Tab-separated table of C-alpha atoms and ligand atoms in Angstrom:
chain	number	residue	atom	x	y	z
A	1	MET	CA	-61.202	-12.545	12.173
A	2	LYS	CA	-60.982	-9.634	14.081
A	3	VAL	CA	-57.643	-8.386	15.616
A	4	ILE	CA	-57.664	-5.912	18.598
A	5	ALA	CA	-54.733	-4.266	19.754
A	6	ILE	CA	-54.321	-2.998	23.541
A	7	SER	CA	-52.335	0.139	23.432
A	8	ASN	CA	-51.076	3.312	25.285
A	9	GLN	CA	-47.666	4.439	25.699
A	10	LYS	CA	-48.085	4.839	29.477
A	11	GLY	CA	-46.570	2.283	31.642
A	12	GLY	CA	-48.692	-0.041	34.317
A	13	VAL	CA	-52.070	1.106	33.135
A	14	ALA	CA	-53.164	-2.575	32.858
A	15	LYS	CA	-52.634	-3.357	28.902
A	16	THR	CA	-51.500	-6.647	29.710
A	17	THR	CA	-54.124	-7.434	32.285
A	18	THR	CA	-56.787	-6.395	29.839
A	19	CYS	CA	-55.323	-7.965	27.160
A	20	LEU	CA	-54.935	-11.387	28.721
A	21	ASN	CA	-58.561	-11.648	30.904
A	22	LEU	CA	-60.353	-10.035	27.405
A	23	ALA	CA	-58.831	-12.884	25.572
A	24	ALA	CA	-59.703	-15.672	28.070
A	25	TYR	CA	-63.190	-14.170	28.050
A	26	PHE	CA	-63.817	-14.630	24.578
A	27	THR	CA	-62.274	-18.292	24.673
A	28	LYS	CA	-65.630	-19.382	26.291
A	29	LYS	CA	-67.158	-19.455	22.447
A	30	HIS	CA	-64.111	-18.719	19.972
A	31	ARG	CA	-60.817	-19.354	18.676
A	32	VAL	CA	-58.471	-16.923	20.231
A	33	LEU	CA	-54.670	-16.154	19.808
A	34	ILE	CA	-52.761	-13.618	21.477
A	35	ILE	CA	-49.716	-11.909	20.105
A	36	ASP	CA	-47.360	-10.722	22.765
A	37	CYS	CA	-45.610	-7.469	21.572
A	38	ASP	CA	-44.152	-6.643	24.068
A	39	LYS	CA	-40.243	-7.061	24.989
A	40	GLN	CA	-41.217	-7.193	29.219
A	41	ALA	CA	-42.780	-10.503	27.923
A	42	ASN	CA	-45.268	-9.983	30.997
A	43	LEU	CA	-48.403	-11.599	29.315
A	44	SER	CA	-46.223	-14.516	28.194
A	45	LYS	CA	-45.163	-14.806	32.084
A	46	ASN	CA	-48.677	-14.480	33.108
A	47	ILE	CA	-49.829	-17.395	31.501
A	48	GLY	CA	-47.064	-19.586	31.829
A	49	ALA	CA	-44.720	-19.370	28.857
A	50	VAL	CA	-41.687	-18.705	30.555
A	51	GLU	CA	-38.976	-19.876	28.786
A	52	PRO	CA	-40.205	-20.351	24.960
A	53	ASN	CA	-38.335	-21.979	22.273
A	54	SER	CA	-39.398	-19.341	19.818
A	55	SER	CA	-41.034	-15.815	20.031
A	56	ILE	CA	-42.525	-12.729	18.191
A	57	ASN	CA	-38.769	-11.986	17.445
A	58	GLU	CA	-38.502	-14.686	14.992
A	59	LEU	CA	-41.708	-13.824	13.662
A	60	PHE	CA	-40.319	-10.256	13.140
A	61	GLN	CA	-37.330	-11.665	11.245
A	62	ARG	CA	-39.240	-13.771	9.111
A	63	LYS	CA	-37.692	-16.783	10.792
A	64	PRO	CA	-39.892	-19.979	11.724
A	65	PHE	CA	-41.629	-19.798	15.072
A	66	ASP	CA	-44.078	-21.406	17.195
A	67	ILE	CA	-47.568	-20.667	18.313
A	68	ILE	CA	-48.004	-22.430	21.546
A	69	ASN	CA	-51.801	-23.981	22.848
A	70	VAL	CA	-51.883	-22.237	26.400
A	71	ARG	CA	-55.360	-22.877	27.270
A	72	LYS	CA	-58.431	-24.364	25.786
A	73	ASN	CA	-59.311	-22.450	22.966
A	74	LEU	CA	-56.071	-19.979	23.608
A	75	ASP	CA	-53.066	-20.094	21.584
A	76	LEU	CA	-49.938	-17.712	22.008
A	77	ILE	CA	-47.106	-15.965	20.315
A	78	PRO	CA	-44.965	-15.824	23.266
A	79	SER	CA	-42.005	-12.721	23.821
A	80	SER	CA	-38.669	-12.828	24.885
A	81	ILE	CA	-36.395	-10.424	26.229
A	82	ASP	CA	-34.081	-10.389	23.105
A	83	PHE	CA	-37.325	-8.742	20.971
A	84	ALA	CA	-35.811	-5.865	22.590
A	85	GLY	CA	-33.199	-5.044	19.690
A	86	ILE	CA	-36.050	-5.505	17.008
A	87	ASP	CA	-36.549	-1.944	15.991
A	88	LEU	CA	-33.059	-1.430	15.051
A	89	LEU	CA	-32.769	-4.321	13.076
A	90	ILE	CA	-35.764	-3.364	11.039
A	91	GLN	CA	-35.206	0.074	10.970
A	92	GLY	CA	-33.707	-0.194	7.350
A	93	GLU	CA	-36.424	-2.418	5.772
A	94	LEU	CA	-38.738	-1.371	3.500
A	95	ALA	CA	-42.324	-2.232	4.461
A	96	ARG	CA	-41.154	-2.335	8.075
A	97	GLU	CA	-44.572	-1.299	9.552
A	98	THR	CA	-46.352	-4.227	7.893
A	99	ILE	CA	-44.527	-7.035	9.164
A	100	LEU	CA	-46.968	-8.062	11.794
A	101	LYS	CA	-49.967	-7.547	9.253
A	102	LYS	CA	-48.771	-9.739	6.749
A	103	ALA	CA	-47.985	-12.096	8.972
A	104	ILE	CA	-51.209	-12.633	10.567
A	105	LYS	CA	-52.361	-12.819	7.062
A	106	LYS	CA	-50.721	-16.083	6.872
A	107	PHE	CA	-52.036	-18.014	9.929
A	108	GLY	CA	-54.587	-15.739	11.506
A	109	GLY	CA	-57.158	-17.085	9.551
A	110	SER	CA	-58.123	-19.780	12.031
A	111	TYR	CA	-58.748	-17.645	14.727
A	112	ASP	CA	-62.057	-15.749	15.708
A	113	PHE	CA	-60.064	-13.114	17.691
A	114	ILE	CA	-56.610	-12.163	17.963
A	115	PHE	CA	-55.475	-9.675	20.347
A	116	LEU	CA	-52.161	-7.919	20.455
A	117	ASP	CA	-50.506	-7.107	24.013
A	118	CYS	CA	-48.679	-3.291	23.055
A	119	PRO	CA	-45.622	-2.094	25.033
A	120	PRO	CA	-45.555	1.251	26.759
A	121	ASP	CA	-43.633	2.820	23.484
A	122	MET	CA	-44.597	4.405	20.506
A	123	ASN	CA	-42.052	2.321	18.315
A	124	LEU	CA	-42.275	0.268	15.317
A	125	VAL	CA	-43.569	-2.303	16.993
A	126	THR	CA	-46.789	-0.418	18.352
A	127	VAL	CA	-46.797	1.010	14.618
A	128	ASN	CA	-47.135	-2.492	13.605
A	129	ALA	CA	-49.631	-3.758	16.082
A	130	LEU	CA	-51.934	-0.816	15.255
A	131	THR	CA	-51.307	-1.313	11.344
A	132	ALA	CA	-52.248	-5.145	11.696
A	133	ALA	CA	-55.522	-4.184	14.025
A	134	ASP	CA	-59.215	-3.846	13.200
A	135	TYR	CA	-59.730	-2.124	16.602
A	136	VAL	CA	-57.679	-0.491	19.326
A	137	ILE	CA	-58.702	-0.293	22.923
A	138	ILE	CA	-56.455	2.275	25.112
A	139	PRO	CA	-56.892	1.455	29.102
A	140	VAL	CA	-56.098	4.440	30.985
A	141	GLN	CA	-55.363	4.342	35.162
A	142	ALA	CA	-57.756	5.788	36.945
A	143	SER	CA	-55.424	7.642	39.482
A	144	GLN	CA	-53.287	8.908	36.893
A	145	PHE	CA	-55.693	9.926	34.214
A	146	SER	CA	-54.730	12.810	32.095
A	147	ILE	CA	-56.586	13.809	29.286
A	148	ASP	CA	-53.387	14.978	27.712
A	149	GLY	CA	-52.076	11.628	27.635
A	150	VAL	CA	-55.415	10.379	25.909
A	151	ASN	CA	-54.781	12.825	23.480
A	152	ILE	CA	-51.129	11.933	22.426
A	153	MET	CA	-52.235	8.110	22.149
A	154	ILE	CA	-55.363	9.402	19.756
A	155	GLU	CA	-53.178	11.501	17.589
A	156	PHE	CA	-50.716	8.708	17.348
A	157	ILE	CA	-53.498	6.252	16.376
A	158	SER	CA	-55.045	8.650	13.808
A	159	GLY	CA	-51.485	9.179	12.299
A	160	VAL	CA	-51.395	5.379	11.501
A	161	LYS	CA	-55.151	5.460	10.379
A	162	GLU	CA	-54.143	7.774	7.928
A	163	ASN	CA	-51.028	6.194	6.335
A	164	MET	CA	-50.940	3.074	7.465
A	165	ASN	CA	-54.416	1.597	8.186
A	166	GLU	CA	-57.502	3.212	7.073
A	167	ASN	CA	-59.274	-0.095	8.566
A	168	LEU	CA	-58.435	0.928	12.197
A	169	SER	CA	-61.035	2.069	14.604
A	170	LEU	CA	-61.156	3.127	18.118
A	171	LEU	CA	-63.086	0.490	20.182
A	172	GLY	CA	-63.006	2.472	22.988
A	173	ILE	CA	-61.103	4.034	26.105
A	174	LEU	CA	-61.005	1.696	29.146
A	175	VAL	CA	-60.551	3.291	32.581
A	176	THR	CA	-58.488	0.816	34.966
A	177	HIS	CA	-57.895	0.569	38.462
A	178	PHE	CA	-60.744	2.386	39.324
A	179	ASP	CA	-61.673	3.146	42.711
A	180	GLU	CA	-65.173	5.316	43.392
A	181	ARG	CA	-64.015	6.618	46.685
A	182	LEU	CA	-61.063	8.898	44.491
A	183	LYS	CA	-62.235	12.135	43.611
A	184	ILE	CA	-60.252	11.822	40.541
A	185	SER	CA	-62.577	9.010	39.096
A	186	LYS	CA	-65.232	11.097	39.301
A	187	SER	CA	-64.027	14.055	37.566
A	188	ILE	CA	-62.660	11.716	34.079
A	189	GLU	CA	-66.350	11.182	32.863
A	190	GLN	CA	-66.711	15.051	32.959
A	191	ASP	CA	-63.377	15.390	30.954
A	192	PHE	CA	-64.765	13.140	28.522
A	193	LYS	CA	-67.972	14.979	28.227
A	194	ASP	CA	-65.950	18.180	27.891
A	195	ASN	CA	-64.058	16.706	25.007
A	196	ASN	CA	-67.082	15.050	23.505
A	197	TRP	CA	-65.592	11.593	23.787
A	198	GLU	CA	-68.216	10.320	25.817
A	199	ASP	CA	-68.998	7.718	23.062
A	200	ALA	CA	-65.314	6.496	23.445
A	201	LEU	CA	-65.564	5.619	27.193
A	202	PHE	CA	-66.363	1.962	27.852
A	203	LYS	CA	-69.489	2.080	30.193
A	204	THR	CA	-67.554	-1.079	32.177
A	205	ARG	CA	-65.003	0.278	34.380
A	206	ILE	CA	-62.250	-2.411	35.782
A	207	ARG	CA	-62.180	-1.425	39.207
A	208	ARG	CA	-58.954	-2.068	41.575
A	209	ASN	CA	-58.939	-5.605	42.697
A	210	THR	CA	-56.328	-7.723	44.712
A	211	ALA	CA	-57.253	-10.961	42.803
A	212	ILE	CA	-56.116	-9.477	39.729
A	213	GLU	CA	-52.537	-9.042	41.225
A	214	ASN	CA	-52.839	-12.370	42.930
A	215	SER	CA	-53.666	-14.218	39.978
A	216	GLN	CA	-50.788	-13.049	38.079
A	217	HIS	CA	-48.372	-14.019	40.880
A	218	LYS	CA	-45.680	-16.155	40.199
A	219	ASP	CA	-47.092	-18.960	41.973
A	220	ASN	CA	-50.458	-18.699	40.066
A	221	ARG	CA	-49.874	-17.651	36.318
A	222	MET	CA	-53.629	-17.729	35.895
A	223	THR	CA	-56.333	-15.719	34.254
A	224	ILE	CA	-58.827	-14.131	36.489
A	225	PHE	CA	-61.370	-16.383	35.762
A	226	GLU	CA	-59.154	-19.109	36.742
A	227	PHE	CA	-58.189	-17.619	39.923
A	228	ASP	CA	-61.495	-16.648	41.404
A	229	ASN	CA	-64.631	-16.553	38.972
A	230	LYS	CA	-66.604	-14.754	41.778
A	231	SER	CA	-63.785	-11.893	42.113
A	232	ARG	CA	-64.920	-8.013	41.387
A	233	GLY	CA	-61.846	-8.720	38.404
A	234	ALA	CA	-63.438	-11.296	36.970
A	235	ILE	CA	-66.713	-9.259	37.041
A	236	ASP	CA	-65.588	-6.494	35.488
A	237	TYR	CA	-63.717	-8.515	32.708
A	238	GLY	CA	-66.656	-10.368	32.248
A	239	LYS	CA	-68.530	-7.435	31.981
A	240	LEU	CA	-66.040	-5.993	29.462
A	241	GLY	CA	-66.030	-9.157	27.141
A	242	ARG	CA	-69.956	-8.561	26.550
A	243	GLU	CA	-69.333	-4.762	26.082
A	244	VAL	CA	-66.483	-5.328	23.383
A	245	ALA	CA	-68.517	-8.044	21.867
A	246	SER	CA	-71.689	-5.841	21.329
A	247	LYS	CA	-69.421	-2.823	19.938
A	248	ILE	CA	-67.902	-5.268	17.313
A	249	LYS	CA	-71.345	-6.356	16.380
A	250	LYS	CA	-72.623	-2.575	15.898
A	251	TYR	CA	-69.337	-2.018	13.620
A	252	SER	CA	-69.872	-5.095	11.282
B	301	ATP	N1	-57.417	-3.737	37.958
B	301	ATP	C1	-56.637	-4.261	39.075
B	301	ATP	N2	-56.534	-3.658	40.274
B	301	ATP	C2	-55.010	-4.336	41.295
B	301	ATP	N3	-53.956	-4.290	40.186
B	301	ATP	C3	-54.277	-4.187	39.177
B	301	ATP	C4	-55.328	-4.196	37.933
B	301	ATP	N4	-55.053	-4.216	36.997
B	301	ATP	C5	-53.831	-4.448	36.797
B	301	ATP	N5	-53.314	-4.607	38.113
B	301	ATP	C6	-51.823	-4.833	38.374
B	301	ATP	O1	-51.379	-3.560	38.170
B	301	ATP	C7	-49.882	-3.823	37.348
B	301	ATP	C8	-49.811	-3.384	35.753
B	301	ATP	O2	-50.568	-4.002	35.317
B	301	ATP	P1	-50.445	-4.538	33.308
B	301	ATP	O3	-49.000	-5.211	33.480
B	301	ATP	O4	-51.381	-5.097	33.120
B	301	ATP	O5	-50.045	-2.928	33.031
B	301	ATP	P2	-49.171	-2.686	31.544
B	301	ATP	O6	-49.847	-1.445	31.122
B	301	ATP	O7	-49.352	-3.911	30.493
B	301	ATP	O8	-47.798	-2.376	31.978
B	301	ATP	P3	-46.653	-2.051	31.049
B	301	ATP	O9	-46.926	-0.765	30.500
B	301	ATP	O10	-45.311	-2.037	31.944
B	301	ATP	O11	-46.813	-3.278	30.050
B	301	ATP	C9	-49.872	-5.560	37.463
B	301	ATP	O12	-48.872	-5.556	38.826
B	301	ATP	C10	-51.193	-5.887	37.843
B	301	ATP	O13	-51.333	-6.711	38.483
B	302	MG	MG1	-47.843	-4.776	29.704
């Protein structure tokens, strides 16, 4: 079982899109679970779990919760808006950083991959996700790319690694919303070279593609492979899936 967190404190960089479609890629051959760790519950909605009976909120409060089957080989622990208050609730607890890790230990054994969709925050929930994870993927949006933003995330991850989870590895930084016509898209590579982080950058880029937005529309709520298997989005997320699989193989 491998646990992969998709995280960036920046909003709208395609964390949720990447989490869902990468998970969907791995369902072709593996048993996969997604845990929606974001109170916005975008991922849950995008896969059709709109009003679940229970959510990650119950998990964090150590109450009974459902794991729902959403597709062949794909299960989900959804989120819901009431998860918004969780930071305050668990703040005073001992071991508040390891709630998710311990829960996964109990039910995670039957899955090959568990994907964690993180919120655009550096809060206790994100710390829980990074503490439970073996790997983290940081999506960055090409048009808003800043090396400082990446630095902040990498420092945060190092902090969690040092204090909570020495097992954590940065699987890669993923450029999303890529548009080769944009000047900045070209300079990203140079920025990474200048900072000696070339190896951290995924070779796959996720290009801007309207099929991705349409797949998530409330009339569709599909993965990109279900919505249009021939779209650029499906091609790019397929490529990313293969790159992720080969990177994980190298680690283990
Ligand atoms: N490659 C793409 N091409 C076009 N639109 C995209 C692409 N990837 C994501 N989007 C769109 O960008 C928006 C933000 O994506 P997403 O919700 O995955 O980001 P996020 O990082 O999870 O956001 P948040 O920080 O709010 O959780 C969504 O409307 C999504 O449909
Ligand atoms: Mg999101």
